[in-house]
Coordinates of C-alpha atoms in Angstrom, one line a residue:
Chain A
M1 CA -46.6 14.6 -85.5
S2 CA -44.9 16.6 -87.6
E3 CA -41.7 15.6 -86.5
A4 CA -42.7 11.8 -87.3
A5 CA -43.6 12.5 -90.4
L6 CA -40.5 14.2 -91.2
T7 CA -38.4 11.3 -90.2
T8 CA -40.4 8.9 -92.5
R9 CA -40.4 10.7 -95.4
P10 CA -38.3 8.6 -97.9
V11 CA -34.9 9.9 -97.9
R12 CA -32.5 9.3 -100.6
R13 CA -29.4 7.6 -98.9
P14 CA -26.1 8.6 -100.3
Q15 CA -25.1 5.0 -99.3
R16 CA -25.6 2.1 -100.5
T17 CA -26.8 -0.5 -97.6
F18 CA -25.0 -3.4 -96.5
A19 CA -28.1 -5.6 -97.8
R20 CA -28.1 -3.6 -101.1
R21 CA -24.7 -4.2 -101.4
A22 CA -25.0 -7.9 -100.9
T23 CA -27.8 -8.5 -103.5
D24 CA -26.0 -6.2 -106.0
W25 CA -22.8 -8.5 -105.1
I26 CA -25.1 -11.7 -105.8
A27 CA -26.8 -10.2 -109.0
N28 CA -23.5 -9.6 -110.6
P29 CA -20.9 -12.6 -110.4
W30 CA -18.5 -11.0 -112.7
G31 CA -15.7 -8.0 -111.8
K32 CA -14.1 -8.8 -108.7
P33 CA -13.2 -12.2 -107.9
R34 CA -16.5 -12.8 -105.5
F35 CA -16.0 -16.6 -105.8
L36 CA -12.5 -16.2 -104.7
V37 CA -13.5 -13.4 -102.2
L38 CA -16.2 -16.1 -100.4
L39 CA -14.4 -19.0 -100.6
T40 CA -11.2 -17.2 -99.0
W41 CA -13.2 -16.0 -95.9
V42 CA -15.4 -19.4 -95.5
Y43 CA -11.8 -20.7 -95.4
V44 CA -10.4 -18.7 -92.9
I45 CA -13.1 -18.7 -90.4
S46 CA -14.2 -22.0 -90.4
S47 CA -10.0 -23.1 -90.1
I48 CA -10.4 -20.4 -86.6
A49 CA -13.8 -20.9 -85.8
P50 CA -13.4 -24.7 -84.1
V51 CA -10.6 -23.4 -81.8
V52 CA -12.2 -20.5 -80.8
I53 CA -14.9 -22.5 -79.7
A54 CA -12.9 -24.5 -78.0
I55 CA -11.4 -21.9 -76.2
Q56 CA -14.5 -20.5 -74.9
F57 CA -15.7 -23.8 -73.6
S58 CA -12.7 -23.7 -71.5
F59 CA -14.5 -21.1 -69.5
N60 CA -17.8 -23.2 -69.4
D61 CA -19.1 -23.0 -65.9
G62 CA -20.3 -26.6 -66.3
R63 CA -18.7 -30.2 -67.3
S64 CA -19.8 -30.1 -70.8
L65 CA -17.7 -29.7 -73.8
T66 CA -20.6 -29.4 -76.3
A67 CA -23.1 -27.3 -74.1
W68 CA -22.6 -23.6 -73.1
Q69 CA -23.7 -23.3 -69.6
G70 CA -22.5 -19.7 -68.6
F71 CA -18.9 -17.9 -68.1
A72 CA -17.2 -19.4 -65.3
G73 CA -13.9 -17.5 -65.4
A74 CA -11.1 -19.5 -64.2
R75 CA -12.6 -22.2 -62.8
W76 CA -10.7 -25.1 -64.9
Y77 CA -7.6 -22.9 -65.0
W78 CA -7.1 -22.7 -61.0
G79 CA -10.6 -22.3 -59.6
D80 CA -11.4 -26.0 -59.4
P81 CA -10.0 -27.4 -56.5
V82 CA -9.8 -30.9 -57.9
N83 CA -9.8 -30.7 -61.8
S84 CA -8.5 -27.2 -62.8
V85 CA -5.0 -27.3 -65.0
W86 CA -3.4 -25.9 -61.8
H87 CA -4.7 -28.7 -59.3
D88 CA -4.5 -32.0 -61.4
P89 CA -1.1 -33.0 -60.9
A90 CA -1.4 -34.9 -64.2
L91 CA -2.4 -32.0 -66.3
Q92 CA 0.0 -29.6 -64.4
H93 CA 2.9 -32.4 -65.2
A94 CA 1.6 -32.7 -68.7
L95 CA 2.3 -28.4 -68.8
F96 CA 5.4 -28.6 -67.5
Q97 CA 6.6 -31.7 -69.6
S98 CA 5.9 -29.9 -72.8
L99 CA 7.4 -26.7 -72.3
K100 CA 10.8 -28.8 -70.6
L101 CA 11.1 -30.2 -73.9
A102 CA 10.3 -27.6 -76.1
G103 CA 12.9 -25.4 -74.3
L104 CA 15.7 -28.4 -74.3
D105 CA 14.9 -29.2 -78.0
M106 CA 15.2 -25.4 -78.7
L107 CA 18.4 -25.1 -77.1
I108 CA 19.9 -28.2 -78.4
A109 CA 18.5 -28.2 -82.2
T110 CA 19.4 -24.6 -82.9
P111 CA 22.9 -24.5 -82.0
L112 CA 23.4 -27.6 -84.0
G113 CA 21.6 -27.2 -86.7
V114 CA 22.9 -23.4 -87.3
M115 CA 26.4 -25.3 -87.4
L116 CA 25.1 -28.0 -90.0
A117 CA 23.7 -25.4 -92.0
L118 CA 26.7 -23.1 -92.2
G119 CA 28.8 -26.2 -92.9
L120 CA 26.8 -27.7 -95.5
A121 CA 26.0 -24.6 -97.4
R122 CA 29.8 -23.8 -97.8
W123 CA 31.4 -27.6 -97.7
R124 CA 32.0 -29.0 -100.9
G125 CA 32.4 -32.5 -102.4
R126 CA 30.8 -36.0 -102.2
A127 CA 30.5 -36.3 -98.2
A128 CA 29.0 -32.7 -98.3
S129 CA 26.4 -33.6 -101.1
A130 CA 25.6 -37.1 -99.3
S131 CA 25.1 -34.9 -95.9
N132 CA 22.6 -32.5 -97.8
F133 CA 20.5 -35.3 -99.0
L134 CA 20.4 -36.6 -95.5
M135 CA 19.6 -33.4 -94.0
L136 CA 16.3 -33.2 -96.3
F137 CA 15.2 -37.0 -95.1
P138 CA 13.8 -36.0 -91.9
L139 CA 11.7 -33.2 -93.3
V140 CA 9.6 -35.7 -95.4
T141 CA 9.4 -39.2 -93.4
P142 CA 6.5 -39.6 -91.8
E143 CA 6.1 -39.2 -88.3
I144 CA 5.2 -42.6 -87.4
V145 CA 7.7 -43.9 -89.4
M146 CA 10.7 -42.0 -87.1
G147 CA 8.6 -42.7 -84.1
V148 CA 8.9 -46.4 -84.7
S149 CA 12.5 -46.4 -85.8
L150 CA 13.5 -44.3 -82.8
S151 CA 11.7 -46.5 -80.9
L152 CA 13.2 -49.6 -81.9
A153 CA 16.6 -48.3 -82.0
F154 CA 16.3 -47.4 -78.4
L155 CA 15.0 -51.1 -77.7
N156 CA 17.8 -52.7 -79.7
V157 CA 20.6 -50.9 -80.6
F158 CA 20.9 -47.7 -77.9
T159 CA 19.9 -49.9 -75.1
F160 CA 21.6 -47.7 -72.6
I161 CA 18.8 -44.9 -73.2
E162 CA 15.7 -46.1 -71.9
P163 CA 11.9 -44.8 -73.3
S164 CA 12.3 -41.3 -71.0
T165 CA 12.2 -37.4 -71.3
T166 CA 16.0 -37.9 -72.7
A167 CA 15.0 -40.2 -75.5
Q168 CA 11.9 -37.2 -76.2
V169 CA 14.7 -34.8 -76.4
L170 CA 17.0 -36.5 -78.5
G171 CA 13.6 -37.7 -81.2
H172 CA 12.3 -34.0 -81.3
V173 CA 15.7 -32.7 -82.0
T174 CA 16.5 -35.5 -84.7
F175 CA 13.2 -33.8 -86.1
S176 CA 13.8 -30.3 -85.7
L177 CA 17.1 -30.2 -86.8
S178 CA 16.2 -29.7 -90.3
Y179 CA 13.9 -26.9 -90.1
V180 CA 16.7 -25.0 -88.7
V181 CA 19.2 -25.9 -91.6
V182 CA 16.3 -24.7 -93.7
I183 CA 15.8 -21.4 -92.3
V184 CA 19.3 -20.2 -91.6
R185 CA 20.6 -21.5 -95.1
G186 CA 17.8 -19.2 -96.6
R187 CA 19.1 -16.4 -94.9
L188 CA 22.4 -17.5 -95.9
F189 CA 21.9 -17.2 -99.1
S190 CA 20.2 -14.1 -99.4
I191 CA 22.9 -12.2 -97.2
G192 CA 25.6 -13.8 -99.3
R193 CA 29.3 -13.4 -99.0
Q194 CA 30.3 -9.6 -99.6
Y195 CA 30.1 -8.2 -96.1
E196 CA 32.8 -11.3 -94.9
E197 CA 35.1 -10.5 -97.6
A198 CA 34.9 -6.9 -96.8
A199 CA 35.5 -7.8 -93.4
A200 CA 38.2 -10.3 -94.1
D201 CA 39.7 -7.7 -96.5
L202 CA 39.8 -5.1 -93.6
G203 CA 42.2 -7.3 -91.8
A204 CA 39.5 -9.1 -89.3
T205 CA 40.5 -12.6 -88.9
P206 CA 38.2 -15.6 -89.5
W207 CA 37.4 -15.8 -86.2
E208 CA 36.3 -12.1 -86.1
T209 CA 34.5 -12.5 -89.5
L210 CA 32.5 -15.4 -88.0
R211 CA 31.5 -13.6 -84.5
L212 CA 31.2 -9.9 -85.8
V213 CA 30.2 -10.0 -88.8
L214 CA 28.4 -13.4 -89.8
L215 CA 26.5 -14.1 -86.4
P216 CA 24.8 -10.8 -86.2
L217 CA 23.7 -11.2 -89.8
L218 CA 22.4 -14.5 -89.0
M219 CA 20.5 -13.2 -85.7
P220 CA 17.2 -12.7 -87.5
A221 CA 17.1 -16.5 -88.8
I222 CA 18.3 -17.9 -85.1
F223 CA 15.8 -15.9 -83.6
S224 CA 12.9 -17.5 -85.7
S225 CA 14.8 -20.7 -85.6
L226 CA 14.4 -20.8 -81.9
M227 CA 10.7 -20.1 -82.2
I228 CA 10.0 -22.2 -84.6
V229 CA 11.6 -25.4 -82.9
F230 CA 9.4 -24.4 -80.0
A231 CA 6.4 -24.2 -81.6
I232 CA 7.0 -27.7 -83.9
S233 CA 8.1 -29.3 -80.4
I234 CA 5.3 -28.4 -78.3
D235 CA 3.2 -29.5 -81.0
D236 CA 4.7 -32.9 -81.7
F237 CA 2.5 -35.8 -80.4
V238 CA 3.9 -39.0 -82.5
I239 CA 7.8 -39.0 -81.6
S240 CA 6.7 -38.0 -78.1
Q241 CA 4.0 -40.6 -77.8
W242 CA 6.3 -43.5 -79.2
L243 CA 9.4 -42.5 -76.6
S244 CA 7.2 -42.2 -73.8
C245 CA 7.6 -43.5 -70.4
G246 CA 4.1 -43.9 -69.2
A247 CA 2.1 -41.1 -67.4
D248 CA 5.6 -39.5 -66.3
C249 CA 6.4 -38.3 -70.2
D250 CA 2.6 -37.4 -71.2
T251 CA 2.7 -34.1 -72.9
I252 CA 0.0 -31.7 -73.7
P253 CA -0.5 -33.4 -77.0
I254 CA -0.7 -36.8 -75.1
R255 CA -3.1 -35.6 -72.8
I256 CA -5.5 -34.4 -75.2
Y257 CA -5.4 -37.4 -77.0
S258 CA -6.2 -39.7 -74.3
A259 CA -9.0 -37.4 -73.0
T260 CA -10.6 -37.5 -76.3
R261 CA -11.5 -41.1 -76.1
A262 CA -12.4 -41.3 -72.2
A263 CA -15.0 -38.3 -70.8
P264 CA -13.2 -35.2 -70.9
L265 CA -13.8 -32.1 -69.0
P266 CA -13.3 -28.3 -70.0
S267 CA -10.0 -28.4 -68.0
I268 CA -8.7 -30.3 -71.2
N269 CA -9.6 -27.2 -73.2
A270 CA -8.0 -25.0 -70.6
L271 CA -5.0 -27.0 -71.0
A272 CA -4.6 -26.9 -74.8
S273 CA -5.8 -23.2 -74.5
I274 CA -2.8 -22.2 -72.2
M275 CA -0.6 -23.9 -75.1
V276 CA -2.6 -21.4 -77.8
Y277 CA -1.5 -18.4 -75.5
F278 CA 1.8 -19.4 -75.3
T279 CA 2.4 -19.9 -78.6
L280 CA 0.6 -16.5 -79.5
V281 CA 2.9 -14.9 -77.0
A282 CA 5.6 -16.2 -78.7
I283 CA 4.6 -15.6 -82.1
G284 CA 4.0 -12.2 -81.2
I285 CA 7.6 -11.4 -79.6
S286 CA 9.3 -12.7 -82.4
Y287 CA 7.5 -11.2 -85.1
L288 CA 8.1 -7.9 -83.4
V289 CA 12.0 -8.8 -82.5
Y290 CA 12.0 -10.2 -86.2
R291 CA 10.7 -7.1 -88.0
F292 CA 13.1 -4.9 -85.3
M293 CA 16.4 -7.0 -86.3
T294 CA 15.7 -6.7 -89.7
R295 CA 14.7 -3.2 -89.9
G296 CA 15.8 -1.4 -92.9
E297 CA 16.4 -4.6 -95.1
R298 CA 12.8 -5.3 -96.1
P299 CA 11.4 -3.6 -99.1
A300 CA 8.1 -1.7 -98.6
G301 CA 5.1 -3.7 -98.6
G302 CA 6.8 -7.3 -98.1
A303 CA 5.4 -7.5 -94.4
G304 CA 4.9 -11.2 -93.4
K305 CA 6.8 -12.3 -96.6
S306 CA 9.7 -13.4 -94.3
M307 CA 6.6 -15.1 -91.9
V308 CA 5.5 -17.0 -94.5
G309 CA 9.0 -17.5 -96.3
S310 CA 10.2 -19.3 -92.8
M311 CA 6.9 -21.0 -91.9
G312 CA 6.7 -22.9 -95.5
A313 CA 9.9 -24.0 -94.5
F314 CA 9.4 -27.4 -96.4
D315 CA 9.3 -25.3 -99.7
V316 CA 13.3 -24.3 -99.3
Chain B
M1 CA 30.5 -20.0 -108.5
R2 CA 34.0 -18.8 -106.9
E3 CA 35.8 -20.8 -104.6
H4 CA 36.2 -18.4 -101.3
S5 CA 38.8 -21.0 -99.6
G6 CA 40.8 -17.4 -98.9
I7 CA 38.8 -16.2 -95.7
Y8 CA 38.0 -19.5 -93.7
P9 CA 40.7 -22.3 -92.4
R10 CA 40.4 -25.3 -95.0
G11 CA 38.5 -28.1 -93.0
L12 CA 36.1 -25.2 -91.1
W13 CA 33.1 -26.0 -92.8
P14 CA 33.0 -29.7 -92.8
A15 CA 34.1 -29.4 -88.8
F16 CA 30.9 -27.3 -88.6
A17 CA 28.8 -29.8 -90.3
L18 CA 30.3 -32.7 -88.4
P19 CA 27.7 -32.7 -85.3
G20 CA 24.7 -32.4 -86.8
V21 CA 25.8 -35.1 -89.8
V22 CA 26.7 -37.4 -86.7
W23 CA 23.6 -36.8 -85.0
L24 CA 21.8 -37.9 -88.0
I25 CA 23.3 -40.8 -88.8
L26 CA 23.0 -41.9 -85.1
L27 CA 19.4 -41.1 -84.7
F28 CA 18.1 -41.0 -87.9
L29 CA 20.1 -43.9 -90.1
V30 CA 20.7 -45.8 -87.4
P31 CA 17.0 -46.2 -86.4
F32 CA 16.0 -47.0 -89.6
Y33 CA 18.3 -49.7 -89.8
A34 CA 16.8 -50.7 -86.4
V35 CA 13.3 -50.8 -88.5
I36 CA 15.2 -53.2 -90.8
G37 CA 17.3 -55.7 -88.3
V38 CA 13.8 -55.9 -86.6
A39 CA 11.9 -56.7 -89.6
F40 CA 13.9 -59.2 -90.7
G41 CA 14.7 -60.9 -87.3
G42 CA 13.2 -63.4 -85.4
V43 CA 10.9 -63.3 -81.9
D44 CA 12.8 -64.6 -78.8
P45 CA 10.8 -67.9 -78.3
I46 CA 10.7 -67.2 -74.0
F47 CA 10.3 -63.6 -73.9
M48 CA 8.5 -62.8 -76.9
I49 CA 10.7 -59.9 -77.4
P50 CA 12.4 -59.0 -80.7
M51 CA 15.6 -60.3 -81.7
P52 CA 17.0 -58.0 -84.5
A53 CA 19.1 -59.6 -87.0
W54 CA 22.1 -56.9 -87.7
N55 CA 24.0 -59.1 -90.4
P56 CA 22.1 -59.1 -94.0
L57 CA 23.1 -62.8 -94.2
E58 CA 20.9 -64.0 -91.3
W59 CA 18.1 -62.0 -92.4
N60 CA 14.6 -64.1 -92.1
F61 CA 12.0 -63.2 -94.5
D62 CA 9.2 -64.7 -93.4
S63 CA 7.6 -61.8 -91.2
M64 CA 7.8 -59.8 -94.2
I65 CA 6.6 -62.3 -96.8
Q66 CA 3.6 -63.1 -94.4
T67 CA 3.0 -59.3 -94.5
L68 CA 3.4 -58.5 -98.2
R69 CA 0.9 -61.5 -98.6
G70 CA -1.7 -59.4 -96.6
F71 CA -1.5 -56.5 -99.1
L72 CA -2.8 -58.6 -101.8
P73 CA -6.3 -58.6 -102.6
G74 CA -8.4 -60.5 -100.1
G75 CA -5.3 -60.5 -97.4
D76 CA -5.0 -58.8 -93.6
Y77 CA -4.1 -55.5 -95.5
W78 CA -5.8 -55.1 -98.5
A79 CA -9.0 -53.3 -96.9
V80 CA -6.7 -51.2 -95.0
F81 CA -4.7 -50.4 -97.7
I82 CA -7.3 -49.4 -100.0
R83 CA -9.2 -47.5 -97.5
T84 CA -6.1 -45.7 -96.9
T85 CA -5.9 -44.5 -100.4
V86 CA -9.3 -43.3 -100.5
Y87 CA -9.3 -41.4 -97.8
V88 CA -5.8 -39.7 -98.5
G89 CA -6.8 -39.3 -102.3
L90 CA -10.2 -37.8 -101.4
A91 CA -9.0 -35.6 -98.4
L92 CA -6.1 -34.5 -100.8
S93 CA -8.5 -33.5 -103.2
I94 CA -10.7 -31.1 -101.1
C95 CA -7.6 -30.0 -99.8
L96 CA -6.6 -28.8 -103.5
L97 CA -10.0 -27.7 -104.4
V98 CA -10.4 -25.2 -101.5
G99 CA -6.5 -24.2 -100.8
Y100 CA -5.8 -23.6 -104.7
P101 CA -8.2 -21.0 -104.8
V102 CA -7.6 -19.4 -101.6
A103 CA -4.1 -19.3 -102.1
Y104 CA -4.5 -17.8 -105.8
Y105 CA -6.9 -15.1 -104.5
I106 CA -4.3 -14.3 -101.6
S107 CA -1.3 -14.1 -103.8
R108 CA -3.1 -11.5 -106.3
H109 CA -3.9 -9.2 -103.4
T110 CA -1.3 -6.4 -102.9
R111 CA -3.4 -4.2 -100.6
R112 CA -3.1 -4.4 -96.8
T113 CA -5.7 -6.9 -96.8
K114 CA -3.1 -9.5 -97.3
S115 CA -1.1 -9.2 -94.3
V116 CA -4.3 -9.7 -92.6
L117 CA -5.4 -12.5 -94.5
L118 CA -2.0 -14.1 -94.0
A119 CA -2.0 -13.8 -90.4
L120 CA -5.0 -15.6 -90.4
L121 CA -4.0 -18.0 -92.7
V122 CA -0.7 -18.7 -90.4
L123 CA -2.7 -18.9 -87.2
P124 CA -4.1 -22.6 -87.5
F125 CA -0.3 -23.6 -87.8
W126 CA 0.6 -21.9 -84.5
V127 CA -2.4 -24.0 -82.7
S128 CA -1.7 -27.7 -81.7
Y129 CA -2.9 -30.5 -84.4
L130 CA -4.4 -32.2 -81.4
M131 CA -5.9 -29.2 -80.1
R132 CA -7.3 -28.5 -83.4
M133 CA -8.8 -32.4 -83.5
L134 CA -9.8 -31.6 -79.8
A135 CA -11.7 -28.7 -80.9
W136 CA -13.4 -30.5 -84.0
V137 CA -14.5 -33.5 -81.8
N138 CA -16.8 -31.4 -79.4
L139 CA -18.2 -29.4 -82.4
F140 CA -19.2 -32.9 -83.9
A141 CA -20.2 -34.4 -80.9
P142 CA -24.0 -35.5 -80.4
S143 CA -24.8 -32.5 -78.5
G144 CA -22.5 -30.1 -79.8
Y145 CA -22.9 -27.3 -82.0
V146 CA -23.2 -28.4 -85.4
N147 CA -25.7 -31.2 -84.7
E148 CA -27.5 -28.6 -83.0
F149 CA -27.5 -26.5 -85.7
L150 CA -28.3 -29.1 -87.9
A151 CA -31.7 -29.9 -86.0
W152 CA -32.7 -26.8 -85.3
S153 CA -32.5 -25.6 -89.1
H154 CA -34.4 -28.7 -89.9
I155 CA -31.3 -29.5 -92.6
M156 CA -30.9 -32.7 -90.8
P157 CA -33.4 -33.1 -88.3
D158 CA -32.4 -36.4 -87.5
P159 CA -28.3 -35.5 -87.4
P160 CA -25.7 -38.2 -87.5
D161 CA -23.3 -39.6 -85.3
W162 CA -20.2 -38.0 -86.8
L163 CA -17.7 -39.3 -84.0
N164 CA -18.4 -43.3 -84.4
G165 CA -17.0 -45.0 -87.2
N166 CA -18.0 -42.3 -89.9
P167 CA -15.3 -42.1 -92.8
I168 CA -17.1 -38.6 -93.8
S169 CA -15.6 -37.3 -90.3
V170 CA -12.1 -38.8 -90.9
I171 CA -12.1 -37.5 -94.5
L172 CA -13.4 -33.9 -93.2
A173 CA -10.8 -33.9 -90.1
L174 CA -7.8 -34.8 -92.1
V175 CA -8.8 -32.0 -94.4
Y176 CA -9.5 -29.7 -91.5
G177 CA -5.9 -30.9 -90.1
Y178 CA -3.6 -30.9 -92.9
I179 CA -4.8 -28.0 -95.2
P180 CA -2.9 -25.2 -93.7
Y181 CA 0.4 -27.2 -94.6
L182 CA -0.9 -27.2 -98.3
I183 CA -1.9 -24.1 -98.6
L184 CA 1.2 -22.3 -97.6
P185 CA 3.5 -24.0 -99.5
L186 CA 1.2 -23.4 -102.4
L187 CA 0.9 -19.7 -102.0
A188 CA 4.9 -19.2 -101.8
A189 CA 4.8 -20.8 -105.1
L190 CA 1.9 -18.6 -106.8
D191 CA 3.9 -15.8 -105.1
R192 CA 6.7 -16.2 -107.1
I193 CA 5.2 -16.4 -110.5
D194 CA 6.3 -13.2 -112.5
K195 CA 3.1 -10.8 -112.7
S196 CA 5.0 -9.6 -116.0
L197 CA 4.3 -12.9 -117.4
L198 CA 0.4 -12.5 -116.7
E199 CA 0.2 -9.1 -118.3
A200 CA 2.0 -10.4 -121.1
A201 CA -0.3 -12.8 -121.7
R202 CA -3.1 -10.0 -121.2
D203 CA -1.4 -8.1 -124.1
L204 CA -1.4 -10.8 -126.5
G205 CA -4.9 -11.2 -126.4
A206 CA -5.7 -13.8 -123.5
N207 CA -8.8 -13.1 -121.6
P208 CA -8.4 -13.7 -117.8
F209 CA -9.4 -17.4 -117.8
S210 CA -7.2 -18.8 -120.6
A211 CA -4.5 -16.3 -119.0
F212 CA -4.7 -18.3 -115.9
L213 CA -5.0 -21.8 -117.6
H214 CA -2.2 -21.1 -119.8
V215 CA 0.2 -19.4 -117.7
T216 CA -0.7 -19.6 -114.1
L217 CA -1.5 -23.0 -113.6
P218 CA 1.2 -25.0 -115.6
L219 CA 3.8 -22.4 -113.6
S220 CA 2.3 -23.3 -110.6
M221 CA 2.2 -27.2 -111.4
T222 CA 5.2 -27.8 -109.3
G223 CA 3.9 -26.0 -106.6
I224 CA 0.9 -28.1 -106.6
L225 CA 2.4 -31.2 -106.9
G226 CA 5.2 -30.1 -104.2
A227 CA 2.3 -29.2 -101.6
S228 CA 0.4 -32.2 -102.4
V229 CA 3.2 -34.3 -101.4
I230 CA 4.0 -32.3 -98.2
I231 CA 0.5 -33.4 -97.2
A232 CA 0.0 -36.6 -98.5
L233 CA 3.1 -38.1 -96.7
P234 CA 2.0 -37.8 -93.0
M235 CA -1.6 -38.5 -94.0
F236 CA -0.8 -41.9 -95.2
G237 CA 1.1 -42.4 -91.8
D238 CA -1.4 -40.8 -89.5
Y239 CA -3.1 -42.8 -87.3
Y240 CA -4.4 -40.2 -84.3
T241 CA -6.8 -38.6 -86.6
P242 CA -8.8 -41.7 -87.2
N243 CA -8.5 -42.7 -83.8
I244 CA -9.6 -39.4 -82.3
I245 CA -12.0 -38.9 -85.0
S246 CA -13.7 -42.4 -85.0
G247 CA -12.1 -44.7 -83.0
S248 CA -13.8 -47.5 -85.0
P249 CA -12.0 -50.5 -87.0
T250 CA -13.9 -49.5 -89.8
T251 CA -12.2 -46.6 -90.4
S252 CA -8.7 -47.6 -89.1
M253 CA -5.9 -46.5 -92.0
L254 CA -2.5 -48.3 -92.1
G255 CA -0.9 -46.0 -89.2
N256 CA -3.8 -47.6 -86.8
Q257 CA -2.2 -51.2 -88.0
I258 CA 1.4 -50.2 -87.5
D259 CA 0.2 -48.5 -84.2
L260 CA -1.6 -52.0 -82.8
Y261 CA 1.3 -54.1 -83.7
F262 CA 3.4 -52.2 -81.4
H263 CA 1.4 -51.4 -78.7
G264 CA -1.0 -53.9 -78.5
G265 CA 0.1 -57.3 -80.1
P266 CA 3.3 -58.9 -79.2
Q267 CA 4.5 -58.9 -82.9
P268 CA 7.2 -56.6 -83.3
S269 CA 8.6 -58.0 -86.4
I270 CA 5.6 -57.8 -88.8
G271 CA 5.1 -54.0 -87.0
A272 CA 8.3 -53.8 -88.5
S273 CA 7.6 -54.7 -91.8
L274 CA 4.2 -53.0 -92.0
T275 CA 6.8 -49.7 -91.0
M276 CA 9.3 -50.7 -93.7
I277 CA 6.5 -51.4 -96.5
L278 CA 4.8 -48.0 -95.6
A279 CA 8.5 -46.2 -95.9
L280 CA 9.1 -47.9 -99.4
F281 CA 5.6 -47.5 -100.9
L282 CA 6.4 -43.2 -99.6
A283 CA 9.9 -43.6 -101.2
V284 CA 8.5 -42.7 -104.5
L285 CA 6.7 -40.0 -103.3
M286 CA 9.9 -38.7 -101.0
T287 CA 11.9 -39.6 -104.0
Y288 CA 10.0 -37.1 -106.7
Y289 CA 10.1 -34.4 -103.7
M290 CA 13.6 -34.3 -102.6
Y291 CA 14.7 -34.2 -106.2
S292 CA 12.7 -31.1 -107.0
V293 CA 14.2 -29.7 -103.6
A294 CA 17.7 -30.4 -104.4
K295 CA 17.2 -29.1 -108.2
A296 CA 15.6 -26.0 -106.7
T297 CA 18.3 -25.7 -104.1
R298 CA 20.8 -26.1 -106.7
E299 CA 19.5 -23.6 -108.7
V300 CA 19.7 -21.0 -105.8
R301 CA 23.2 -21.7 -105.4
D302 CA 24.2 -21.5 -108.8
E303 CA 22.7 -17.9 -109.4

């Protein structure tokens, strides 16, 4: 009895409760930028919540995409013998097609773009300015215009290339090239020329300067180009669809597109989620590698800046 | 700007640029000329396939004139054109109304929260657009969480069908899809503003609001315009968002019309003319944007 009386005695709390803080927060709209805090967090949560819910439904125990029927583990990934991503040939094929396109795109567009960036940054003259201007166009051309023009070109000009994986790869490289140029050129400007000049002064041949000085310095940019090309290629829908050869050329986005209009199963969510896992792992690795490669270069507190710099690639 | 021809052999840099430039000419410029050729070409009367006209002297302007006539009030594309402009305009305004404060808030952060917020902000970038649309469709399905919540909370006991020709869903989906592409460039622009200018404004007696109005806002104007162009261009050509979210002809946009001509009807020359008109319409925006980018690049170069 006495114990209960002790515990129920009103005690002055040293810390304000959450509810108290919330009422204070509403009562005083001045001071801290409360409206901005609220809006930012509402935005951040609402931009991510749908994706989290979609991933949740890839684990649904039923065939519904809108009503949660319990956790089914890996049923839609490989458990289900007919409809899971692993056992449905169409879904499996789409996954491999996406990875194939992104991989090839990455391997072709990055070297091509690095060379183009180096060339355009240092080559002077009228032809150079024209090429510089031309390079920027793919960044601002709406994808449908690019898709239509490429498909018409393959139908009427380069008739030896039919709509196929080859055509898709050519299209993907065309739109990712400019991203590589923008990223690499940014790095090129930030490192300047002193290192190369020093190497040349110390007797390095042009080839040695390129290979032993410039290339290692460009490595972080080359690496983030690889990652970004992979990410935008895996994300691409329009170009892949316009150059598609039918079911054999279906990528994951094309599958999702056709499934939303039919009656999709959670396996489509599983397929889309796999893509999210892939990109998240790739981003995690690239972030760590990038930090490792540029250690000692970054001013304190600038974490993430480079990420924004390369993500806001349009921004030059 | 010093010349550095000393280190590397003359002609090395043009040689480096050559493969990329050739690639862009063959797979960007030539395809664009193919659109022009098809738009001004004829159609094979037997096989119904387009016969492009490569020589400008042989151009046939019939389908272009027919298409252009469609854009006049009362024409075939008038309604679609107005609808596209209204959708893009509304979606862009909502994006700016939400995106600017968010970018502003994050750019003013100096603590560890900034990195966390940045990572969260970049996250949607790494999730495929189609995946995000699929998530959106699942949420707004008749039996989805949104409708369940609306019914349960009695805000809207009889929730509407969001996914069948509902223009509100299409506009909101466009906002949801494109807003990350607006926030990041905007954030980069706001980040670049020199903080000491704001301090100077405060020292000279400006209150926070007028400091924002007279310093931050004007300095971020280029960023606002650039970011708006970046998302407006793809929105004008978007056909998959309205198709996924609504699928109804009552909400179709210009992109859907182009898609229809190529994937549905045997009228590639009209489709090509539509593409050309869309491209020319957007060229104004593009030219402005390219001009400002080129200017910014030149400033970086000359530093």
